[in-house]
Coordinates of C-alpha atoms and ligand atoms in Angstrom, one line a residue:
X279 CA -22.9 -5.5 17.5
X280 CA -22.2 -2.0 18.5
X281 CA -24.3 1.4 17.5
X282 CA -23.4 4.7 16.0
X283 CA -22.6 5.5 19.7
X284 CA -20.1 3.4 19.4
X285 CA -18.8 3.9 16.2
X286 CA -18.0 7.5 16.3
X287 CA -16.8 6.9 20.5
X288 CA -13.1 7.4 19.4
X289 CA -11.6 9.1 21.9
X290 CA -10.9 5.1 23.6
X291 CA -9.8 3.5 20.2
X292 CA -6.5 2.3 19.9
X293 CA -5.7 0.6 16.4
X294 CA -2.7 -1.2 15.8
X295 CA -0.7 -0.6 12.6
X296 CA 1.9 -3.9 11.6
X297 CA 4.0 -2.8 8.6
X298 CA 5.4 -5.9 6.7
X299 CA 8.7 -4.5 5.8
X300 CA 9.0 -2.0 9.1
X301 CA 12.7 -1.6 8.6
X302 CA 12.2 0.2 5.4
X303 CA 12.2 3.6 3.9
X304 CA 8.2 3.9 3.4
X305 CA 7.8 1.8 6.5
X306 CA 9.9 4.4 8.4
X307 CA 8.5 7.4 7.0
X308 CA 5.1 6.3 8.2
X309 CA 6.5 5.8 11.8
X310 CA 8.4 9.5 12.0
X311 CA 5.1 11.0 10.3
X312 CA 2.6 9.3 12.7
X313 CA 4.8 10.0 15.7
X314 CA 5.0 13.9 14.1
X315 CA 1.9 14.7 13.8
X316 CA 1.3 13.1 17.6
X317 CA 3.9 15.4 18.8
X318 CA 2.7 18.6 16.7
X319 CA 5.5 18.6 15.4
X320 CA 4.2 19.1 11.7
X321 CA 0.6 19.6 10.2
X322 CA -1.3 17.0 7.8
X323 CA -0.3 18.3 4.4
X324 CA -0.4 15.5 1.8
X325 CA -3.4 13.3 4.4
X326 CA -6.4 12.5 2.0
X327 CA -8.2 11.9 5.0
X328 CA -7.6 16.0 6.1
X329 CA -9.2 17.3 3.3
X330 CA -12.9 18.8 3.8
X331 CA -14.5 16.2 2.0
X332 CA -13.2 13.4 4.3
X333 CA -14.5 15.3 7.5
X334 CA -17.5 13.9 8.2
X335 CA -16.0 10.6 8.6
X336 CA -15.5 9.5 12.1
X337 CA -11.7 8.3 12.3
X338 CA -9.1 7.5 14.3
X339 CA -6.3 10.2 14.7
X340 CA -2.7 9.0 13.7
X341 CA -1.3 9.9 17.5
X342 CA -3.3 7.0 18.5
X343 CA -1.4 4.3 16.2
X344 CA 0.5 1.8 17.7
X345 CA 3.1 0.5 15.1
X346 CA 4.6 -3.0 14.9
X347 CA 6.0 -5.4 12.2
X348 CA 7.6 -7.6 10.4
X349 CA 10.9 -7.6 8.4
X350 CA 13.8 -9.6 7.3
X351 CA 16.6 -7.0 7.9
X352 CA 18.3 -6.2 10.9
X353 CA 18.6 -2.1 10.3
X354 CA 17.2 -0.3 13.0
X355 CA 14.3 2.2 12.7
X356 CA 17.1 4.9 13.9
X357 CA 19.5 4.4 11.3
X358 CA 16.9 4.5 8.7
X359 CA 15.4 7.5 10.2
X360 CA 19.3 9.7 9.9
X361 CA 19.6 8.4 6.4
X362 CA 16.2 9.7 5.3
X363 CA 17.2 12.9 7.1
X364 CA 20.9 13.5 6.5
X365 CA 21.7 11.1 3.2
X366 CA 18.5 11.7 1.8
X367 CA 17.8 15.2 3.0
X368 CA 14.0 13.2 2.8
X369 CA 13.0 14.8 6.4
X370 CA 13.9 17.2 8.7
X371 CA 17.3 17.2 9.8
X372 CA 16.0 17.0 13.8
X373 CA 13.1 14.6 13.3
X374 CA 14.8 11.6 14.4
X375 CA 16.2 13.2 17.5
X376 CA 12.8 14.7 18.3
X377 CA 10.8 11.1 18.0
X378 CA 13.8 9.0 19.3
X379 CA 11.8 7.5 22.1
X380 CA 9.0 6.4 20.2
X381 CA 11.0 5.0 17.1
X382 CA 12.8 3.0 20.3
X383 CA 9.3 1.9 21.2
X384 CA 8.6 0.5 17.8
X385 CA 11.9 -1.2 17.4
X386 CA 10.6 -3.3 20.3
X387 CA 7.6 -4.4 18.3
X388 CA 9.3 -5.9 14.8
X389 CA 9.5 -9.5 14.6
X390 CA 11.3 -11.0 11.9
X391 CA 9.4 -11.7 9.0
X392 CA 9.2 -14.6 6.5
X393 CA 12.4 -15.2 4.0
X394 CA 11.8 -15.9 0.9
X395 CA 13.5 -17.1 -2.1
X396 CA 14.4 -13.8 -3.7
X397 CA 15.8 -12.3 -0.2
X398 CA 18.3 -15.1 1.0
X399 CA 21.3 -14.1 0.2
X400 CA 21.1 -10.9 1.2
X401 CA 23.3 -8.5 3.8
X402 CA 21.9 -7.7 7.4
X403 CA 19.7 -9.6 7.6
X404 CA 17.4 -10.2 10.4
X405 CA 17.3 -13.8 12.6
X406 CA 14.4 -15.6 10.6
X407 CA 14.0 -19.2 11.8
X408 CA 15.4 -21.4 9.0
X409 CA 13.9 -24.4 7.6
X410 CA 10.5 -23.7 9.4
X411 CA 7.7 -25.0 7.5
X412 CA 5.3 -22.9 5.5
X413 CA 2.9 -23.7 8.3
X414 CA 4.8 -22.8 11.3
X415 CA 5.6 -19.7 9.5
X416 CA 2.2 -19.1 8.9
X417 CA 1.3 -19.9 12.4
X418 CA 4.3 -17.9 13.7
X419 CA 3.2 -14.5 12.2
X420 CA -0.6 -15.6 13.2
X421 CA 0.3 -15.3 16.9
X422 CA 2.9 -12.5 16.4
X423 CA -0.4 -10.6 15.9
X424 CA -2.5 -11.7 18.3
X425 CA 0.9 -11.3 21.0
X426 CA 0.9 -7.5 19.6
X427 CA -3.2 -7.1 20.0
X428 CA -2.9 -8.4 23.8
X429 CA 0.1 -6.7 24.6
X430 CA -1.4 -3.1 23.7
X431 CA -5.1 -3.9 24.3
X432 CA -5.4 -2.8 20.7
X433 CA -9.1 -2.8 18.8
X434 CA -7.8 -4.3 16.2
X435 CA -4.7 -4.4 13.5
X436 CA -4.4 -3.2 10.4
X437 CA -2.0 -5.4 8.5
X438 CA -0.3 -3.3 5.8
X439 CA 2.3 -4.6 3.4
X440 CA 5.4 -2.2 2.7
X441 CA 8.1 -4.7 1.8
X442 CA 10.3 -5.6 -0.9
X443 CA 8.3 -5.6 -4.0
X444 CA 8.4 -9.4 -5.4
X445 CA 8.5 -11.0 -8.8
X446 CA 5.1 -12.2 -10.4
X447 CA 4.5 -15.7 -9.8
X448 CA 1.7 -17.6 -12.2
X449 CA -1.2 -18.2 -9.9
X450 CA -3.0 -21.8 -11.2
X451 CA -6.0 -23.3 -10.1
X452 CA -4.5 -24.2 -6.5
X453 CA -4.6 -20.0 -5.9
X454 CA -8.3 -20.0 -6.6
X455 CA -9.6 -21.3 -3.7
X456 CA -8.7 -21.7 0.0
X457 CA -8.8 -25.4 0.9
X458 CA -6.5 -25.5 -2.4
X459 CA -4.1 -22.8 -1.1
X460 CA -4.3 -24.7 2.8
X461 CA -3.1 -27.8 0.8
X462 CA -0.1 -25.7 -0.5
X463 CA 1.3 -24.6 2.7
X464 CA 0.7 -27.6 4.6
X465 CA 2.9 -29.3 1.6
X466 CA 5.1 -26.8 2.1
X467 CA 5.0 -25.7 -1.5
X468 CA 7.3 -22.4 -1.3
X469 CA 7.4 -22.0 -4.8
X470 CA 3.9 -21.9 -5.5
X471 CA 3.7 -19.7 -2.5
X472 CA 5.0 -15.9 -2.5
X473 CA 6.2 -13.8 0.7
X474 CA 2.7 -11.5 0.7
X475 CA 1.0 -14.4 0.1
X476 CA 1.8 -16.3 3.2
X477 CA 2.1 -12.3 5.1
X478 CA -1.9 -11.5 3.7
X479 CA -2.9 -15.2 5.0
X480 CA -1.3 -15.2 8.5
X481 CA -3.3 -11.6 8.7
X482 CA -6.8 -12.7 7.3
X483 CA -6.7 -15.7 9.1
X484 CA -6.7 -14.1 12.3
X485 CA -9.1 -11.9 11.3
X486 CA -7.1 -8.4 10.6
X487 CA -7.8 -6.1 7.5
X488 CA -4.9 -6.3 5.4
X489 CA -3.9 -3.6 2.7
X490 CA -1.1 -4.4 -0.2
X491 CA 0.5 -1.5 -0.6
X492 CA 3.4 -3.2 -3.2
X493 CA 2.7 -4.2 -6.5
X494 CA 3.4 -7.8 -5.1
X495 CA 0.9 -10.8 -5.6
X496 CA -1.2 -11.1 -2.7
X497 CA -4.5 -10.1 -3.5
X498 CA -4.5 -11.9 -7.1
X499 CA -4.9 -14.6 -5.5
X500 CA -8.6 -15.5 -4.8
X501 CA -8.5 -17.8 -2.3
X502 CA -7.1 -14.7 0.2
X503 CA -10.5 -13.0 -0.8
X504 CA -12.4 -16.3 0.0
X505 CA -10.5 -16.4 3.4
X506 CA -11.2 -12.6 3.9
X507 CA -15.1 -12.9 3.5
X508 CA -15.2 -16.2 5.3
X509 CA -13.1 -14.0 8.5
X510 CA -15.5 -10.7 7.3
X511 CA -12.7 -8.4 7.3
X512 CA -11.8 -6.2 4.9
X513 CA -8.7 -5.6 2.3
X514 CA -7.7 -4.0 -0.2
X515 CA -4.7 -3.0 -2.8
X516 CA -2.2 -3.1 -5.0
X517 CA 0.4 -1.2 -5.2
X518 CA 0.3 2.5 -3.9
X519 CA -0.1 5.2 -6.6
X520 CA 2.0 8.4 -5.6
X521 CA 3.9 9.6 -8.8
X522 CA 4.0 9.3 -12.5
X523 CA 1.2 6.9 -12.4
X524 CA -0.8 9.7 -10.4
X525 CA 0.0 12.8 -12.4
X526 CA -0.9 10.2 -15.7
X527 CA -4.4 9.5 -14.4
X528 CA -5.1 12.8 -13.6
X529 CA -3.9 14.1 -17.5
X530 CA -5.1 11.2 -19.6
X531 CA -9.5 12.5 -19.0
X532 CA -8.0 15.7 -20.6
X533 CA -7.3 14.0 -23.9
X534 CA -9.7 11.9 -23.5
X535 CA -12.2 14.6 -22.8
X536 CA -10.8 17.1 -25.5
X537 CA -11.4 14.1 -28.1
X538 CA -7.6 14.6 -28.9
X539 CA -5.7 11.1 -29.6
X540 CA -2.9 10.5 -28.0
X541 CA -0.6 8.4 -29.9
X542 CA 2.3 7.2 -27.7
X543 CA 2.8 7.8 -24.0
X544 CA 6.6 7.3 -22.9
X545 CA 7.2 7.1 -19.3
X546 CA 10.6 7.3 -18.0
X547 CA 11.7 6.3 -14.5
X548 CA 14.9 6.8 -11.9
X549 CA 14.8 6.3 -8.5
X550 CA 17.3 4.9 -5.8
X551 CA 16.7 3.8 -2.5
X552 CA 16.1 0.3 -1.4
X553 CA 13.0 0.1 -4.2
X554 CA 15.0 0.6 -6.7
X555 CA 17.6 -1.6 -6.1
X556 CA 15.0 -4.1 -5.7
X557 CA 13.4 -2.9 -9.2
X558 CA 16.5 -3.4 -10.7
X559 CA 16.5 -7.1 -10.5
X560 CA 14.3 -7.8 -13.8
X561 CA 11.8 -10.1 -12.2
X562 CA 10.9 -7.8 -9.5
X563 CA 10.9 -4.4 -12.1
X564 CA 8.2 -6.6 -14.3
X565 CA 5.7 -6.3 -11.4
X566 CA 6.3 -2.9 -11.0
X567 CA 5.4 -2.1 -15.1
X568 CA 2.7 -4.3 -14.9
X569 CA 0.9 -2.3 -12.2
X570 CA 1.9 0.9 -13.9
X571 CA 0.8 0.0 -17.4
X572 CA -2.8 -0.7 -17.1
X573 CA -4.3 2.7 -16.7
X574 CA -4.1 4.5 -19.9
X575 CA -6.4 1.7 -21.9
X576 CA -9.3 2.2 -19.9
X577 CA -8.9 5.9 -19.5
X578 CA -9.0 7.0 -23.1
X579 CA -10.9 4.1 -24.6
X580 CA -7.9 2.8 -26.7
X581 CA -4.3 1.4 -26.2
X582 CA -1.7 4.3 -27.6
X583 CA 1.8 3.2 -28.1
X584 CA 3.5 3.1 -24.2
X585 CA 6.7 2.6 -23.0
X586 CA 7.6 3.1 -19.0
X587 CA 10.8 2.3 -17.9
X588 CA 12.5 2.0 -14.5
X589 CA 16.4 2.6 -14.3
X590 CA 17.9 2.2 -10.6
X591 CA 20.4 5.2 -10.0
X592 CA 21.7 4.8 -6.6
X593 CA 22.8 8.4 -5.7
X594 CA 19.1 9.3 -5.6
X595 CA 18.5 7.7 -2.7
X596 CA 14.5 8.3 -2.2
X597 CA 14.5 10.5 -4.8
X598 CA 12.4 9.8 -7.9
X599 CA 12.0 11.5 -11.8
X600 CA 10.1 10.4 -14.0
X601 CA 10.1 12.4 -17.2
X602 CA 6.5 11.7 -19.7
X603 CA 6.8 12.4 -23.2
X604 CA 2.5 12.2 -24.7
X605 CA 2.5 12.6 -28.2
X606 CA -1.2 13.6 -29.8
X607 CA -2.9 14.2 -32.7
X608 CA -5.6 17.1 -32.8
X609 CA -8.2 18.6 -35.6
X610 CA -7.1 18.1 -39.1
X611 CA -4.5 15.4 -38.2
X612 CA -2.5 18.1 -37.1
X613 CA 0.7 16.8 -34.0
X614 CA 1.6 18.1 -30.6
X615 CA 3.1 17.2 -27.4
X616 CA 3.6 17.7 -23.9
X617 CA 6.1 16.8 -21.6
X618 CA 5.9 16.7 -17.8
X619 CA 8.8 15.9 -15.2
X620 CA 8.0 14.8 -11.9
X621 CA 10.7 15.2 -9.2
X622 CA 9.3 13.5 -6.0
X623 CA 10.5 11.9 -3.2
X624 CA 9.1 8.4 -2.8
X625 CA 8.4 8.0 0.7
X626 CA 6.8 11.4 2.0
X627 CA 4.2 10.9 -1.1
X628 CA 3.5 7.2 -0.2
X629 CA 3.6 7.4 4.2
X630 CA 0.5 10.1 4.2
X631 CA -1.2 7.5 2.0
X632 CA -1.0 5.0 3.9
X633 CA -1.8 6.4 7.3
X634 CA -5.2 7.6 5.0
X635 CA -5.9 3.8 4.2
X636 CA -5.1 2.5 7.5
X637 CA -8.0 5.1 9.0
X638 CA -10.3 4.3 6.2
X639 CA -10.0 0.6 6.6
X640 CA -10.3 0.9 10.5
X641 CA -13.6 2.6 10.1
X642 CA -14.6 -0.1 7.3
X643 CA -13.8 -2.8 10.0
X644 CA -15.6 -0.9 13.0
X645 CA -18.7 -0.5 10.2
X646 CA -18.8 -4.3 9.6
X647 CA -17.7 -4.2 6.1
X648 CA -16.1 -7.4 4.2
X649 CA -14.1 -8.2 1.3
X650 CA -12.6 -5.7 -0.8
X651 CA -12.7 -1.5 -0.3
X652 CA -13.3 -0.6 -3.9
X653 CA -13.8 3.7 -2.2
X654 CA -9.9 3.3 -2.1
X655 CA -9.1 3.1 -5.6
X656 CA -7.6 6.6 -6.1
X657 CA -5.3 5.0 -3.7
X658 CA -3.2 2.6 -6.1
X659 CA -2.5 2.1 -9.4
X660 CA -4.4 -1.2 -9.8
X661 CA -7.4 -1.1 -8.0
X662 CA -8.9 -4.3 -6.9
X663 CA -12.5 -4.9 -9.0
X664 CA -12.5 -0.9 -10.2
X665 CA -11.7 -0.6 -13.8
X666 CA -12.0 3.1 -13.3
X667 CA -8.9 5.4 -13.7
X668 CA -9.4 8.5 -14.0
X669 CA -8.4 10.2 -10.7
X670 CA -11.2 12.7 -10.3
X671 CA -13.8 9.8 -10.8
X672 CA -11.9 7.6 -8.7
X673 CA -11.5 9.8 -5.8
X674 CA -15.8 10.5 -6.3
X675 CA -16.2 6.9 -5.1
X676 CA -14.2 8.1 -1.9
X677 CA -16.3 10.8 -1.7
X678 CA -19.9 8.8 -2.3
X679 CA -18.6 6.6 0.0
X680 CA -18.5 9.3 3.0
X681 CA -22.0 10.6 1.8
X682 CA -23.2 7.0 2.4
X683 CA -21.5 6.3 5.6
X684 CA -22.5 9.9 6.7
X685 CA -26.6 9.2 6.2
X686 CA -25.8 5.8 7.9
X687 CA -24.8 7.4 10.6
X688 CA -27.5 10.1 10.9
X689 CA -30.0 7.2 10.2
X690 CA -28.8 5.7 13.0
X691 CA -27.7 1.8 11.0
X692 CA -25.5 -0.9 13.3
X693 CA -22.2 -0.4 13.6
X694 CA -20.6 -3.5 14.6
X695 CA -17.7 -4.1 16.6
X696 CA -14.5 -5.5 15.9
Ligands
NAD297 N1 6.2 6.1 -3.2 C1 6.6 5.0 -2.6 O1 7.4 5.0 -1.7 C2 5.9 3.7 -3.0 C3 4.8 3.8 -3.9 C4 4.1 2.6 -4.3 C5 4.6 1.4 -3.8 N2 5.7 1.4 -3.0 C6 6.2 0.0 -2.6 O2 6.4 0.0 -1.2 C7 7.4 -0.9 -0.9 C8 8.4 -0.3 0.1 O3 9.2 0.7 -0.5 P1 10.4 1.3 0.2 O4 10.9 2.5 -0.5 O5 10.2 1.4 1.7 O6 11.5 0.1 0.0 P2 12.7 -0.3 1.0 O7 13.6 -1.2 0.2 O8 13.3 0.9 1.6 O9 12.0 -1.2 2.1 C9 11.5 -2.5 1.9 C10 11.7 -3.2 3.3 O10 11.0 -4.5 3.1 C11 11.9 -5.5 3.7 N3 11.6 -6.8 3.2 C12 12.0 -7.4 2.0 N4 11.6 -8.6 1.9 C13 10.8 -8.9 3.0 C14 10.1 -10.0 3.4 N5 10.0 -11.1 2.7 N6 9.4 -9.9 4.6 C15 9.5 -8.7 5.4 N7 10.2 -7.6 5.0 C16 10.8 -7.7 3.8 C17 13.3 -5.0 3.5 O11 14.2 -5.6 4.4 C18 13.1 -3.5 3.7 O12 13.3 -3.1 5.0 C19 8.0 -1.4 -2.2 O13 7.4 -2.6 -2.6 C20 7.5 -0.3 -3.2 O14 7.4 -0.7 -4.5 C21 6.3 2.5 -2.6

């Protein structure tokens, strides 16, 4: 164990950061950002974590990431990088050039990842082992971890998933708990096993806080949560909430609030990039909904008719609208509306983000804290165990969250080491 000495000594930390799904946009993003901010080449616009409120809190500085991964394309960092800048016009034109050395560095540090069904026949694709059982894999990724912790004398990893979003699978009772879910793998039972599942294992397993990111199925399943307590790291997800969802669960306490009904709420989505393409395949665009669906029930006390669609158009590249149509009813029955169009692009609202929950859930780990990180929910559009939506209240847990870690600090609690 380790005291408050200790935990707010940062100037030595070094924290690892292993994206699963490294090769992509978001992935990227986070990389060139991280790598920015080291180089002062830009400022922390759009970092939770810079904001007033967050000061207090003693954490790591971005320069000090060292990134890694996992991934099942071949694409290197620096193509990604010029698309984002030139195709995309996502990032400064010169970014790339300027951080060349260190995306080089990185490149050095992705391992492939695991295949899985959904991804097989797919283009450029990176050498993953074929036919390697479920627990090789699992053992593989385990040790590409540990490989990456020795080779950088890191503190620790965070383990954060940015891949491919995946289709739902039904979880039974052999998800519910771990010597059940051990039984799968060492069957090799591939169907009953998704990609983030087998990803979140090999990371909790070794011990490393893992965040989902992706609307994908990890942390439904209970037996990762059981394996995360038993290994007392943290986690937390799903699915990172940057856009419509946002700007829906910052306006739906207004109605709500104003005691006007709302009587439908149509959502509708385009986007490009590699995420859309991926949403585009029916299976995988059902995840997505289902994570974006869920927030205006609890909000105003009532389900209102909904609708949110997600169409792939591929000249947007990392470019998403969404266009919201809200349709209310107000004093003496009377109707009204309000429209709102959101013109984003994808990856510099989500790669902030996650370099936010990556220094919040280092601190959680250097604090001693276990299981899930419920202070992140403003974070993603389906919370783990907060049925609270509303931005403003969600983002008060963040804030409760620094007023208790600030007095246990002051009061001088255990920190404990990691
Ligand atoms: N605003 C945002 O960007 C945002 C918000 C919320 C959630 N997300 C989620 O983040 C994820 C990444 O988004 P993106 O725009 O970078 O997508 P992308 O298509 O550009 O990148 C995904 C990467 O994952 C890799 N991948 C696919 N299957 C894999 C596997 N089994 N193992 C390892 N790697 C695998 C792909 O090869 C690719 O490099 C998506 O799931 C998306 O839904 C993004």
């Amino acid at each position: 164990m380790r005291g408050n000495r200790e935990l707010t000594k940062m100037s030595t930390r070094r924290t690892g950061v292993w994206l699963c799904g490294a090769r992509g946009s978001l992935a990227t993003t986070v990389v060139l950002g991280a790598r920015a901010i080291a180089r002062g080449l830009c400022g922390t616009t759009g970092l939770v974590t810079a904001l007033p409120e967050l000061r207090p809190l003693p954490l790591v500085e971005p320069a000090a990431f060292v990134f890694g991964g996992w991934d099942v394309a071949s694409t290197p960092l620096s193509e990604q990088a010029r698309v984002l800048a030139l195709d995309d016009r996502a990032i400064p034109a010169d970014l790339p050039s300027a951080v060349a050395e260190d995306l080089r560095a990185v490149e050095r540090s992705i391992r492939p990842g695991y295949r899985c069904g959904a991804m097989r026949s797919r283009a450029g694709q990176a050498s993953v082992p074929a036919r390697e059982s479920l627990a090789a894999t699992v053992a593989r990724l385990g040790d590409d971890l540990d490989a990456f912790r020795a080779a950088h004398r890191l503190d620790t990893v965070i383990v954060v998933n940015l891949a491919s979003t995946e289709g739902p699978i039904t979880l039974g009772a052999e998800h519910r708990r771990l010597d059940s879910l051990r039984r799968l793998i060492q069957a090799d039972r591939r169907q009953r096993v998704a990609a983030s599942m087998v990803y979140a294992y090999a990371a909790l397993e070794r011990g490393f806080p893992y965040l989902n990111f992706t609307p994908s199925p990890a942390l439904d399943v209970e037996a990762l949560h059981e394996l995360a307590h038993k290994q007392h790291v943290p986690f937390y997800g799903s699915d990172g909430k940057t856009g419509e969802t946002l700007v829906k669960t910052v306006l739906a306490p207004l109605f709500r609030y104003r005691n006007l009904e709302v009587l439908s709420w149509e959502g509708f989505n385009i986007l490009g990039g590699g995420d859309g393409r991926v949403l585009n395949d029916p299976r995988h665009k059902r995840a997505k909904v289902r994570t974006k669906s869920g927030v205006l029930a609890t909000t105003l006390g009532y389900q209102p008719h909904t609708g949110v669609s997600i169409e792939y158009v591929p000249s947007l590249g990392n470019w998403k609208t969404a266009w919201d149509f809200v349709h209310f009813r107000g004093f003496l029955g009377t109707k009204m509306s309000i429209q709102f169009v959101w013109q984003g692009c994808d990856s510099i609202l989500a790669a902030p983000l996650v370099l936010d929950l990556v220094r919040l859930t280092d601190l959680a780990h250097r604090k001693g804290e276990a299981g899930p990180m419920p202070h992140l929910a403003c974070f993603f559009k389906d919370p783990f165990g907060v049925s609270v939506h509303s931005f403003t209240d969600q983002f008060r847990l963040l804030t409760e969250y620094v007023a208790r870690t600030r007095r246990s600090l002051k009061g001088g609690g255990p920190g404990r080491s990691t």
